CSV table of C-alpha atoms and ligand atoms in Angstrom, one decimal:
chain,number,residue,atom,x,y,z
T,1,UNK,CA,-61.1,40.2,-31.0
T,2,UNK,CA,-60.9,38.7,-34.6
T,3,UNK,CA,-59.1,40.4,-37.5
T,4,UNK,CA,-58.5,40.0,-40.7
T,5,UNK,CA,-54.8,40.7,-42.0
T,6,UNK,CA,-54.3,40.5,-45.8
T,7,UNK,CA,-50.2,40.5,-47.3
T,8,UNK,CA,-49.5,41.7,-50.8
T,9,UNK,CA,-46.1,42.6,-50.1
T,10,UNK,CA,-44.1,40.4,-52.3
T,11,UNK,CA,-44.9,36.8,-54.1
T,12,UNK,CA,-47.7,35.9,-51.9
T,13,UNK,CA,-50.9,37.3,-52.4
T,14,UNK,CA,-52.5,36.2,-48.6
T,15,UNK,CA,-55.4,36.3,-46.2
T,16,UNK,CA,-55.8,35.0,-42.9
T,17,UNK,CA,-58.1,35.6,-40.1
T,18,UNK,CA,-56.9,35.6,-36.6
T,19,UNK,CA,-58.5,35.3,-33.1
T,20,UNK,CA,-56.8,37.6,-30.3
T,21,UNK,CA,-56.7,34.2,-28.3
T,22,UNK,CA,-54.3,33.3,-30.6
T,23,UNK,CA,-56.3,30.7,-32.8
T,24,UNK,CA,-55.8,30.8,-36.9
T,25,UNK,CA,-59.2,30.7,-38.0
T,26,UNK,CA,-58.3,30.9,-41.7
T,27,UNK,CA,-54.7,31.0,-43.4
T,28,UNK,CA,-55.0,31.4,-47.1
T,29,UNK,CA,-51.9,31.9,-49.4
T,30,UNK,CA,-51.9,31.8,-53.1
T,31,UNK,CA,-48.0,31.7,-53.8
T,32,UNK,CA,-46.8,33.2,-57.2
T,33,UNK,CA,-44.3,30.7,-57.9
T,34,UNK,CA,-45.5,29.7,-61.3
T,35,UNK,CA,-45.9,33.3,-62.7
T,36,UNK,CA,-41.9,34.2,-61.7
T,37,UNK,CA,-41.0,30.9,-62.4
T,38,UNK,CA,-39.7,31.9,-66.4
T,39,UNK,CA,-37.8,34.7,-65.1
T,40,UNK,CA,-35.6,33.1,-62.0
T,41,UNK,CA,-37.2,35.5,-59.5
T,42,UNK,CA,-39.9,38.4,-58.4
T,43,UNK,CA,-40.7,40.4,-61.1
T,44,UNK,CA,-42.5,43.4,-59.3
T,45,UNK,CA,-44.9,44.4,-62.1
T,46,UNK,CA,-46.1,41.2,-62.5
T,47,UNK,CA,-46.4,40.4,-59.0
T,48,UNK,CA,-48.5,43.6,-58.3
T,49,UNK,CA,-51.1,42.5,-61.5
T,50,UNK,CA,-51.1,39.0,-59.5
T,51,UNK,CA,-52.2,40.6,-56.2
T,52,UNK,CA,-54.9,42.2,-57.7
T,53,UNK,CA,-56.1,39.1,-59.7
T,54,UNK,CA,-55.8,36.6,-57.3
T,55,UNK,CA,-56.6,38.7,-53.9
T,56,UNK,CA,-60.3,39.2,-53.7
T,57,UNK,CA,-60.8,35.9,-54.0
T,58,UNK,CA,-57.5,34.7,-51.5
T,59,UNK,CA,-60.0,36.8,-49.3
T,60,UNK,CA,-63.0,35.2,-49.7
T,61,UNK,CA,-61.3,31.8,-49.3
T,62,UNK,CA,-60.0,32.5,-46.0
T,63,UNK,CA,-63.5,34.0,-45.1
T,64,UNK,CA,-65.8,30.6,-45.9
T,65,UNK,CA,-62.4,28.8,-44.3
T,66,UNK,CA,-63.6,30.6,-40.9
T,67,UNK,CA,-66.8,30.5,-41.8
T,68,UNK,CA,-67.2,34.4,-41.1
T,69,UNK,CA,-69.5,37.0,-42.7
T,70,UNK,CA,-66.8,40.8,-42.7
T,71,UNK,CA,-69.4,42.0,-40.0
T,72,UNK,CA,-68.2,39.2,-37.4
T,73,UNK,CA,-64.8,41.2,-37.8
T,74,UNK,CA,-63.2,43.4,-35.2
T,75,UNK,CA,-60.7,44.6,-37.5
T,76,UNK,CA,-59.0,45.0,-40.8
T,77,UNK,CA,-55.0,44.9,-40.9
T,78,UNK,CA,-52.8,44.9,-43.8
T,79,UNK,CA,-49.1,45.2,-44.8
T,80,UNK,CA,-48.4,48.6,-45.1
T,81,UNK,CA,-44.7,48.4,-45.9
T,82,UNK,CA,-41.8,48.1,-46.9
T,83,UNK,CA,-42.2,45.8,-50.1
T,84,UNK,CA,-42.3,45.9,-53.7
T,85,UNK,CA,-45.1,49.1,-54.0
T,86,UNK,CA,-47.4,47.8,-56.6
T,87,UNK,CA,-47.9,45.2,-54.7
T,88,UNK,CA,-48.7,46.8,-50.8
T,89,UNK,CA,-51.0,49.7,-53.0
T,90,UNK,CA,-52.8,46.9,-54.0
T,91,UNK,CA,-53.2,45.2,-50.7
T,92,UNK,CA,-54.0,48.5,-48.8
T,93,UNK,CA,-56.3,49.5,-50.9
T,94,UNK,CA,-58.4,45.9,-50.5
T,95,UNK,CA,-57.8,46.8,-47.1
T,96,UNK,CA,-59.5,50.2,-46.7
T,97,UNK,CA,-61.9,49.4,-48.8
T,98,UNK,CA,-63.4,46.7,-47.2
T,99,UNK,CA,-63.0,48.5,-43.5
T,100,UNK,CA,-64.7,51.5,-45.3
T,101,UNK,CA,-67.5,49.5,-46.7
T,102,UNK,CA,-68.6,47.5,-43.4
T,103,UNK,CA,-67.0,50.5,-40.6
T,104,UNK,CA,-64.5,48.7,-39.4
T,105,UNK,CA,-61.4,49.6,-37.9
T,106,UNK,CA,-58.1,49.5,-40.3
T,107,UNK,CA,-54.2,49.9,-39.4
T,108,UNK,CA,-51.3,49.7,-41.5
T,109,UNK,CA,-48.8,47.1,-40.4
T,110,UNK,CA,-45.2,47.1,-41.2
T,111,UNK,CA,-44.6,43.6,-42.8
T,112,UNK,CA,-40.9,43.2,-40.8
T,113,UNK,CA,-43.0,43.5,-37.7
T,114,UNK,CA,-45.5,40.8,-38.4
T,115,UNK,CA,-42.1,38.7,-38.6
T,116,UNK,CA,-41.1,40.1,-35.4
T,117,UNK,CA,-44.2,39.2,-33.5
T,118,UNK,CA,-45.2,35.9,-35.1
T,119,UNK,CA,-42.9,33.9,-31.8
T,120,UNK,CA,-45.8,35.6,-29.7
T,121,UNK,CA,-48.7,34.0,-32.0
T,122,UNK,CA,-47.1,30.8,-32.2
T,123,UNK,CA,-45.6,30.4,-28.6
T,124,UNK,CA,-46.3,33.1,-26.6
T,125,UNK,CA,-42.8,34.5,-26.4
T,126,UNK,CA,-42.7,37.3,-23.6
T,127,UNK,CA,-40.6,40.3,-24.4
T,128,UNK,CA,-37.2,41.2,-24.8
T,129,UNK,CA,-36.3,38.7,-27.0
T,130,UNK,CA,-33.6,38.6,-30.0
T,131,UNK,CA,-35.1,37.9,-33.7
T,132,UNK,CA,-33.1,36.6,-36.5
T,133,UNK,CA,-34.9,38.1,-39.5
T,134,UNK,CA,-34.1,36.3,-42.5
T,135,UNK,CA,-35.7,35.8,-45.7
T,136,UNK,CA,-35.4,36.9,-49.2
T,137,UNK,CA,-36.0,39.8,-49.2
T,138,UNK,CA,-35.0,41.0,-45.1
T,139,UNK,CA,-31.6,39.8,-43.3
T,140,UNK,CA,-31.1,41.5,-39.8
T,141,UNK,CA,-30.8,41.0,-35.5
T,142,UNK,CA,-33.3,42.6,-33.7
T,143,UNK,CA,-34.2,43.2,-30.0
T,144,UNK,CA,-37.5,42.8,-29.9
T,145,UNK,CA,-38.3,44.9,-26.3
T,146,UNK,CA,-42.2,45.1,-27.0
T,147,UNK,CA,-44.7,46.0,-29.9
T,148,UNK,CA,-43.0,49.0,-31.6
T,149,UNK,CA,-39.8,48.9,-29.7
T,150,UNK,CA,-37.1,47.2,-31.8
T,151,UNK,CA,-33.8,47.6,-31.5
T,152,UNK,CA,-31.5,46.9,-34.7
T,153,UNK,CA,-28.1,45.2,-33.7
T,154,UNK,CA,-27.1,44.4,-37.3
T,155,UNK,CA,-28.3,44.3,-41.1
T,156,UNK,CA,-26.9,43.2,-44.2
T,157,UNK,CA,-24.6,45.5,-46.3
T,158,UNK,CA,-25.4,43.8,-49.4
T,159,UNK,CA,-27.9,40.6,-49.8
T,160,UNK,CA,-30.4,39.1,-47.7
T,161,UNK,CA,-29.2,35.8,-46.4
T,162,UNK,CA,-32.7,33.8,-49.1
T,163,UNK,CA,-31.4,36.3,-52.0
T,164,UNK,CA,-27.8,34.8,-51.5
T,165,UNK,CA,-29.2,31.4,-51.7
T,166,UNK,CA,-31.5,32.8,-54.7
T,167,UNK,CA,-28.7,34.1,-56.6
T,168,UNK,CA,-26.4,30.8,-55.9
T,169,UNK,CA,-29.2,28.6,-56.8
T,170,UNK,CA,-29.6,30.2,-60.3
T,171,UNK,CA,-25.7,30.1,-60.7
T,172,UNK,CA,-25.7,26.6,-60.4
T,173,UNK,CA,-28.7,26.2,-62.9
T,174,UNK,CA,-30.5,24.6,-59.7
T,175,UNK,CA,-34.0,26.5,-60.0
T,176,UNK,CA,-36.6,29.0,-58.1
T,177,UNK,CA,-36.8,29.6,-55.5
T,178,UNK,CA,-33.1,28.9,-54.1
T,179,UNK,CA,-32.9,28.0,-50.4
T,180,UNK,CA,-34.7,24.6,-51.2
T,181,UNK,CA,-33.2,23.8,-54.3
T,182,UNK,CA,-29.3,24.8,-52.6
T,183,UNK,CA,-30.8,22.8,-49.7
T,184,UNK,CA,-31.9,19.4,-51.8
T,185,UNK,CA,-28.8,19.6,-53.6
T,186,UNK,CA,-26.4,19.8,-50.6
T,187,UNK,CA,-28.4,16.8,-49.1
T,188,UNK,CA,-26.5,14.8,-52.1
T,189,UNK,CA,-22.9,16.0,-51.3
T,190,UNK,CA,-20.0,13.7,-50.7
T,191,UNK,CA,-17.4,15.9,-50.1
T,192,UNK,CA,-18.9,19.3,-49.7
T,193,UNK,CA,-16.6,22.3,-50.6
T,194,UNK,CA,-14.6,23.9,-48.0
T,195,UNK,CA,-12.8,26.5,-49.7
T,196,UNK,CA,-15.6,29.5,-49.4
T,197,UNK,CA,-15.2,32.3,-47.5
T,198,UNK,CA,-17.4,33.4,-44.1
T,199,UNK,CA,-17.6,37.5,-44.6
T,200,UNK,CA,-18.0,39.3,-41.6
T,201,UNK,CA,-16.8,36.5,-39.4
T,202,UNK,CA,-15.4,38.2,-36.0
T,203,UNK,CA,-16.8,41.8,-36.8
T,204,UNK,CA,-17.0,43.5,-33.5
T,205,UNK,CA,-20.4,45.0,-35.7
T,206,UNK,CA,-23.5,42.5,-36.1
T,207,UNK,CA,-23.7,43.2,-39.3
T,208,UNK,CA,-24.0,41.1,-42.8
T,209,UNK,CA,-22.5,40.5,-46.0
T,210,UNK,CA,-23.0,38.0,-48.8
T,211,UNK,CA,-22.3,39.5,-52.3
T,212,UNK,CA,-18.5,38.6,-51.8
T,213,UNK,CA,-19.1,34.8,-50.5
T,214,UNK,CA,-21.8,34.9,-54.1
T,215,UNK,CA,-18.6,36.3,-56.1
T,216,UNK,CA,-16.6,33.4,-54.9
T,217,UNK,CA,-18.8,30.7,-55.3
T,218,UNK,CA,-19.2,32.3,-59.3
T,219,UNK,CA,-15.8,32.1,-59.9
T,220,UNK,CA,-15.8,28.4,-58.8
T,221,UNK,CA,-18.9,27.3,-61.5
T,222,UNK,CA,-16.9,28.8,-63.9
T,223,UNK,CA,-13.6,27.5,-62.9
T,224,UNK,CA,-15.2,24.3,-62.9
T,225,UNK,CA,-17.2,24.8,-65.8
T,226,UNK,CA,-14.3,25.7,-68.2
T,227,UNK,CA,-12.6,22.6,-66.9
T,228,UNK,CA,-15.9,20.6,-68.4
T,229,UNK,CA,-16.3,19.3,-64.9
T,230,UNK,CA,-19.4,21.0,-63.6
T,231,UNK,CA,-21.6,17.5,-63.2
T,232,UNK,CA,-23.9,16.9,-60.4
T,233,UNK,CA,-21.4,15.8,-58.5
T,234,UNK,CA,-19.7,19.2,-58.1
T,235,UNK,CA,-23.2,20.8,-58.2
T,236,UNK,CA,-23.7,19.1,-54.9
T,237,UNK,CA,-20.5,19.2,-53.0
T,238,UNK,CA,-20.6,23.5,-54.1
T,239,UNK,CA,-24.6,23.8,-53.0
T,240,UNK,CA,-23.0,22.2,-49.3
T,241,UNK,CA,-20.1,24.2,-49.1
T,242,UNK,CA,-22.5,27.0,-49.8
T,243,UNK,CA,-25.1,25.9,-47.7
T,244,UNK,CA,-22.8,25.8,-45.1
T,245,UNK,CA,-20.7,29.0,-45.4
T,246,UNK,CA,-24.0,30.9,-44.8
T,247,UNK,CA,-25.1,29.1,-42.1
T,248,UNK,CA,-21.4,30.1,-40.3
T,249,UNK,CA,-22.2,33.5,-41.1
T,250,UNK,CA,-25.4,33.9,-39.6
T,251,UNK,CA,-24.2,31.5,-36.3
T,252,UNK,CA,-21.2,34.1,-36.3
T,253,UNK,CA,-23.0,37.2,-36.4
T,254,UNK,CA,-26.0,35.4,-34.0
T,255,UNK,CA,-24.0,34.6,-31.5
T,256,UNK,CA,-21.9,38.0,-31.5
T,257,UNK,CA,-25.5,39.8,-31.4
T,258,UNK,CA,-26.9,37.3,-28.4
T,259,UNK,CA,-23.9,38.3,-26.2
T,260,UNK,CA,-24.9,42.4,-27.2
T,261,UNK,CA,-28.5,41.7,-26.3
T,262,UNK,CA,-28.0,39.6,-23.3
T,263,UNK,CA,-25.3,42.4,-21.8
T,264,UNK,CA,-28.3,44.8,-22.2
T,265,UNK,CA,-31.1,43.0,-21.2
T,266,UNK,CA,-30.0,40.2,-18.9
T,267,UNK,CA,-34.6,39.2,-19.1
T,268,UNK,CA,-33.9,38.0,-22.6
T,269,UNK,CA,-36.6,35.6,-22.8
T,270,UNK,CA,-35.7,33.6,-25.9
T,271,UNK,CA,-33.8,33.5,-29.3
T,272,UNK,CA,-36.1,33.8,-32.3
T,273,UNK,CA,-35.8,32.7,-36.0
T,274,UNK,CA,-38.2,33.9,-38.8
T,275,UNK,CA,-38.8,34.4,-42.4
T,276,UNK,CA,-38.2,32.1,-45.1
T,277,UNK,CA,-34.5,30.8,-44.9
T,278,UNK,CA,-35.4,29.9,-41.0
T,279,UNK,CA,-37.1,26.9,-42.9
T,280,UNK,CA,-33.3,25.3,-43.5
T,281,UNK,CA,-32.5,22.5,-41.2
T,282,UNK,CA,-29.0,23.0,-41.0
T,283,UNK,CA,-29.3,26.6,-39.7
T,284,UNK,CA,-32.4,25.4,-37.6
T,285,UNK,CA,-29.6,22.8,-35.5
T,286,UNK,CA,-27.2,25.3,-35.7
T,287,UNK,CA,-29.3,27.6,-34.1
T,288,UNK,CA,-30.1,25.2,-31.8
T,289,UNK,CA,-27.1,24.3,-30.4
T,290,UNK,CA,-26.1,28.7,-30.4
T,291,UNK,CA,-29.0,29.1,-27.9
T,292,UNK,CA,-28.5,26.0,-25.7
T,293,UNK,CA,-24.6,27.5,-25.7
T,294,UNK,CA,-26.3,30.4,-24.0
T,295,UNK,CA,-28.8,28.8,-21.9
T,296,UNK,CA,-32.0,30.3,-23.9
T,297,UNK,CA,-34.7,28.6,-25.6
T,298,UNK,CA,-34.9,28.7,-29.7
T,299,UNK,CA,-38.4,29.7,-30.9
T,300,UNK,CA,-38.6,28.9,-35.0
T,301,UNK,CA,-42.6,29.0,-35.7
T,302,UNK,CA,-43.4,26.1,-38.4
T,303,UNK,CA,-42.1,27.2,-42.0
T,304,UNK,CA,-45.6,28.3,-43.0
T,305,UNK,CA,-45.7,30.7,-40.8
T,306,UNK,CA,-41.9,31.6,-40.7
T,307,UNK,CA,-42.4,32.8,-44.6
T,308,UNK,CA,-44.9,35.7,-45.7
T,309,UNK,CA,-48.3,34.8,-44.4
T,310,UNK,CA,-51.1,37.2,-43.5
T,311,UNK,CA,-51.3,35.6,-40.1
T,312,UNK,CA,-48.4,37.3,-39.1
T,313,UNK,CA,-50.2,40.8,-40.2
T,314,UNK,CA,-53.4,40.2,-39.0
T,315,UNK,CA,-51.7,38.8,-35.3
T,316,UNK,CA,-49.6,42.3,-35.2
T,317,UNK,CA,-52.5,43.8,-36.1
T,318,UNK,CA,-53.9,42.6,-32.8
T,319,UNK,CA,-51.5,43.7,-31.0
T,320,UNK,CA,-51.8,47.2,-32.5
T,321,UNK,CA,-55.3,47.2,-31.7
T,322,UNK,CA,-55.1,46.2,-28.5
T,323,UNK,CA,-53.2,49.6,-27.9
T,324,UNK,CA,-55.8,51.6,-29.1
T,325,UNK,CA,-54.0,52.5,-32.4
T,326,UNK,CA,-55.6,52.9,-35.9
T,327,UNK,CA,-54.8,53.8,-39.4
T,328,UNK,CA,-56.6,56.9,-40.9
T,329,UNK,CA,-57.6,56.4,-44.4
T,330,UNK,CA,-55.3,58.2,-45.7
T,331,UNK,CA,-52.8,56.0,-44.9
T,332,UNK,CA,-49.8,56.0,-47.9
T,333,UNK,CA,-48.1,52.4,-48.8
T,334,UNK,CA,-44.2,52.7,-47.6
T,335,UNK,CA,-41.9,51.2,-50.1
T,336,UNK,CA,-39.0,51.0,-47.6
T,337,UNK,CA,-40.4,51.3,-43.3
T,338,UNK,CA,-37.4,50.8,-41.1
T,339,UNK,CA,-38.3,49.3,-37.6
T,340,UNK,CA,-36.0,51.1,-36.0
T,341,UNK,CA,-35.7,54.4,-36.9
T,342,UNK,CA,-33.0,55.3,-34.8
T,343,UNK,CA,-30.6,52.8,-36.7
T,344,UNK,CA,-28.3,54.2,-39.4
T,345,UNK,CA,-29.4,53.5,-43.0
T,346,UNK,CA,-27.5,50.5,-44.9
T,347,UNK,CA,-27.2,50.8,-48.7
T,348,UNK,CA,-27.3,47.6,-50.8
T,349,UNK,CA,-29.2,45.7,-53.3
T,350,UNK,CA,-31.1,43.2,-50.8
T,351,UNK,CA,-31.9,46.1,-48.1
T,352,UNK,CA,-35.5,46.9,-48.0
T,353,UNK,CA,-35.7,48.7,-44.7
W,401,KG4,O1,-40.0,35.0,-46.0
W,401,KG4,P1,-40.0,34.6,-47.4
W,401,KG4,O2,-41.1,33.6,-47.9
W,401,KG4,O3,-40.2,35.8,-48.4
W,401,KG4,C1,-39.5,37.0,-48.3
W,401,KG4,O4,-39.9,37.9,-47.5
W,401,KG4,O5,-38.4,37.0,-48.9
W,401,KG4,O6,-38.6,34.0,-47.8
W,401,KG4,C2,-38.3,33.4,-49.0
W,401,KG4,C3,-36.8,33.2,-49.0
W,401,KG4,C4,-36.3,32.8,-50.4
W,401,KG4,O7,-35.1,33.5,-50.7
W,401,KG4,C5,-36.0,31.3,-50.3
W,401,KG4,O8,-34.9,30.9,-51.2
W,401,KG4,C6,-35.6,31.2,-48.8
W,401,KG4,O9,-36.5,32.1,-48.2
W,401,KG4,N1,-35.7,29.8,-48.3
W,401,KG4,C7,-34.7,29.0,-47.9
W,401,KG4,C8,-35.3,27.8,-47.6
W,401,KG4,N2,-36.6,27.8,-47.8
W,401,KG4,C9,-36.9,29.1,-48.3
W,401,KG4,N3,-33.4,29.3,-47.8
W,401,KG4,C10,-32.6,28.3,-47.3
W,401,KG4,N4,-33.1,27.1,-47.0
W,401,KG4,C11,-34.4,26.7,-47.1
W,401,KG4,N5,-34.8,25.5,-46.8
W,402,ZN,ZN1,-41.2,38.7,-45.3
């Protein structure tokens, strides 16, 4: 089976075409960067006009990449939520369009579970297994116990773990997008700051909050800044104190949420990182070291495929299709599509399911 999945659901305007032996046979991603770039972060209207500039031909890039006519195609799958709307309409549209034009089979994915799934691309991870979701836009522990069965353990209240770095980075005049920037920066510290604190830390919950750790970092710059000694210096040693007060947050909540899982499902197969702050090297070891503490092995895909890609769609497409589900086409673009259902609703700025 080979399907194409396209992902319009944020910044990246992607196609990728993938093979139901898991092979990539195309992976095209035209990244927005330089259009939010003037404004410090995703503007939704102008990333929805960018999608539909740039994603016919993002399409037809990843097609000649595979070297594929859409009638070689077993399938069409797309992101059909939760994400900035203008953006998925645009996507889903491409998408039923071309499965309409060439009768091909179309289903609507939900973006957090091509996250969820992309461990079982990559490295065939068997099921249960517990996903740390965290990007800029998602932050939450999952059970993953098989393809539409996720348990949530725990969310953020507030911000997503890549929006707290976002926000910090633009604080500290250090640029778009954060996580790299705080990361660079910290790699220059000399004595990185201790004095932040770890919210949530030792919650029976598994749940997240940064806003009050971004507060507290605020009032430092300013401290600092009034004092005329905001220099690179303290730019560095605040982006590692940071850096590293996340990190202790998510190892905190992690391993409070790996105990839950285990308890319930002594088969836990692995411990899983995705989305785009599972590209940080510190939380990477960290993570490390959490799972070895527990005797399971960490699964972190490569960083391309750990932020939004379309591989990740098209590859839970798949695994939709394989189970005999579709999409009619009258499917309608979700702006917000919890995984699991069953889980109580969180209210905050950086919760999008
Ligand atoms: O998964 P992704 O590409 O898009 C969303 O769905 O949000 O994740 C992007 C997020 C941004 O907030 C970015 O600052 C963060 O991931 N990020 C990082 C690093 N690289 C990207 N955060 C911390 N450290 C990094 N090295
Ligand atoms: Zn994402």
């Amino acid at each position: 089976m080979v399907v194409l999945g396209i992902e319009s659901s944020c910044d990246e305007t992607a196609a990728a075409i993938v093979a139901d032996d898991r092979r990539i046979l195309a992976d095209t991603i035209f990244a927005q960067i330089a259009e939010h770039t003037p404004f410090g972060g995703v503007v939704p209207e102008i990333a929805a006009r960018a999608h539909l500039d740039h994603l016919d031909d993002t399409i037809a890039a990843a097609m000649r990449q595979a070297g594929l006519d859409f009638k070689d195609l077993d399938g069409i799958a797309v992101t059909g939520g939760p994400g900035l709307i203008g953006g998925v309409i645009v996507g889903v549209m491409m998408a039923k369009a071309i499965a309409f034009a060439h009768g091909k089979p179309f289903i609507a994915v939900n973006h957090l579970e091509g996250h969820a799934l992309t461990a079982r691309l990559t490295d065939a991870v068997a099921f249960p297994y517990l996903l740390l979701l965290v990007s800029g836009g998602h932050c939450q522990l999952l059970v993953v116990e098989g393809v539409g069965r996720y348990r949530r353990l725990g969310a953020t209240i507030d911000d997503a773990a890549g929006e707290a770095f976002d926000k910090a980075a633009k604080l500290m005049g250090l640029g778009f997008p954060g996580g790299p920037a705080v990361a660079a920066a910290a790699a220059k510290a000399t004595a990185p700051f201790r004095d932040l604190p770890r919210p949530m830390k030792g919650r029976p919950d598994c749940n997240f909050s940064f806003s009050g750790l971004k507060t507290a970092l605020r009032q430092r710059v300013d401290a600092l800044r009034a004092a005329g000694a905001f220099d690179d210096t303290a730019r560095a040693d605040l982006a590692a104190g940071f850096q590293q007060a996340v990190v202790d947050c998510l190892i905190d909540r992690t391993s409070h949420a790996l105990a839950m899982a285990k308890a319930d499902h002594p088969t836990l197969s692995a411990l899983v990182v995705a989305g785009g702050v599972a590209a940080n090297q510190q939380l990477r070891a960290a993570l490390q070291e959490l799972a070895a503490k527990h005797g399971l092995p960490i699964v972190a895909p490569p960083p391309r495929l750990c932020t939004d890609n379309a591989a990740m769609i098209a590859w839970a497409g798949i695994e939709r299709f394989r189970l005999g589900e579709l999409s009619d086409f009258d499917y309608a673009p979700r702006p917000r599509w919890p995984l699991d259902s069953a889980a109580s609703a969180l209210a905050g700025a950086g919760v999008k399911a």
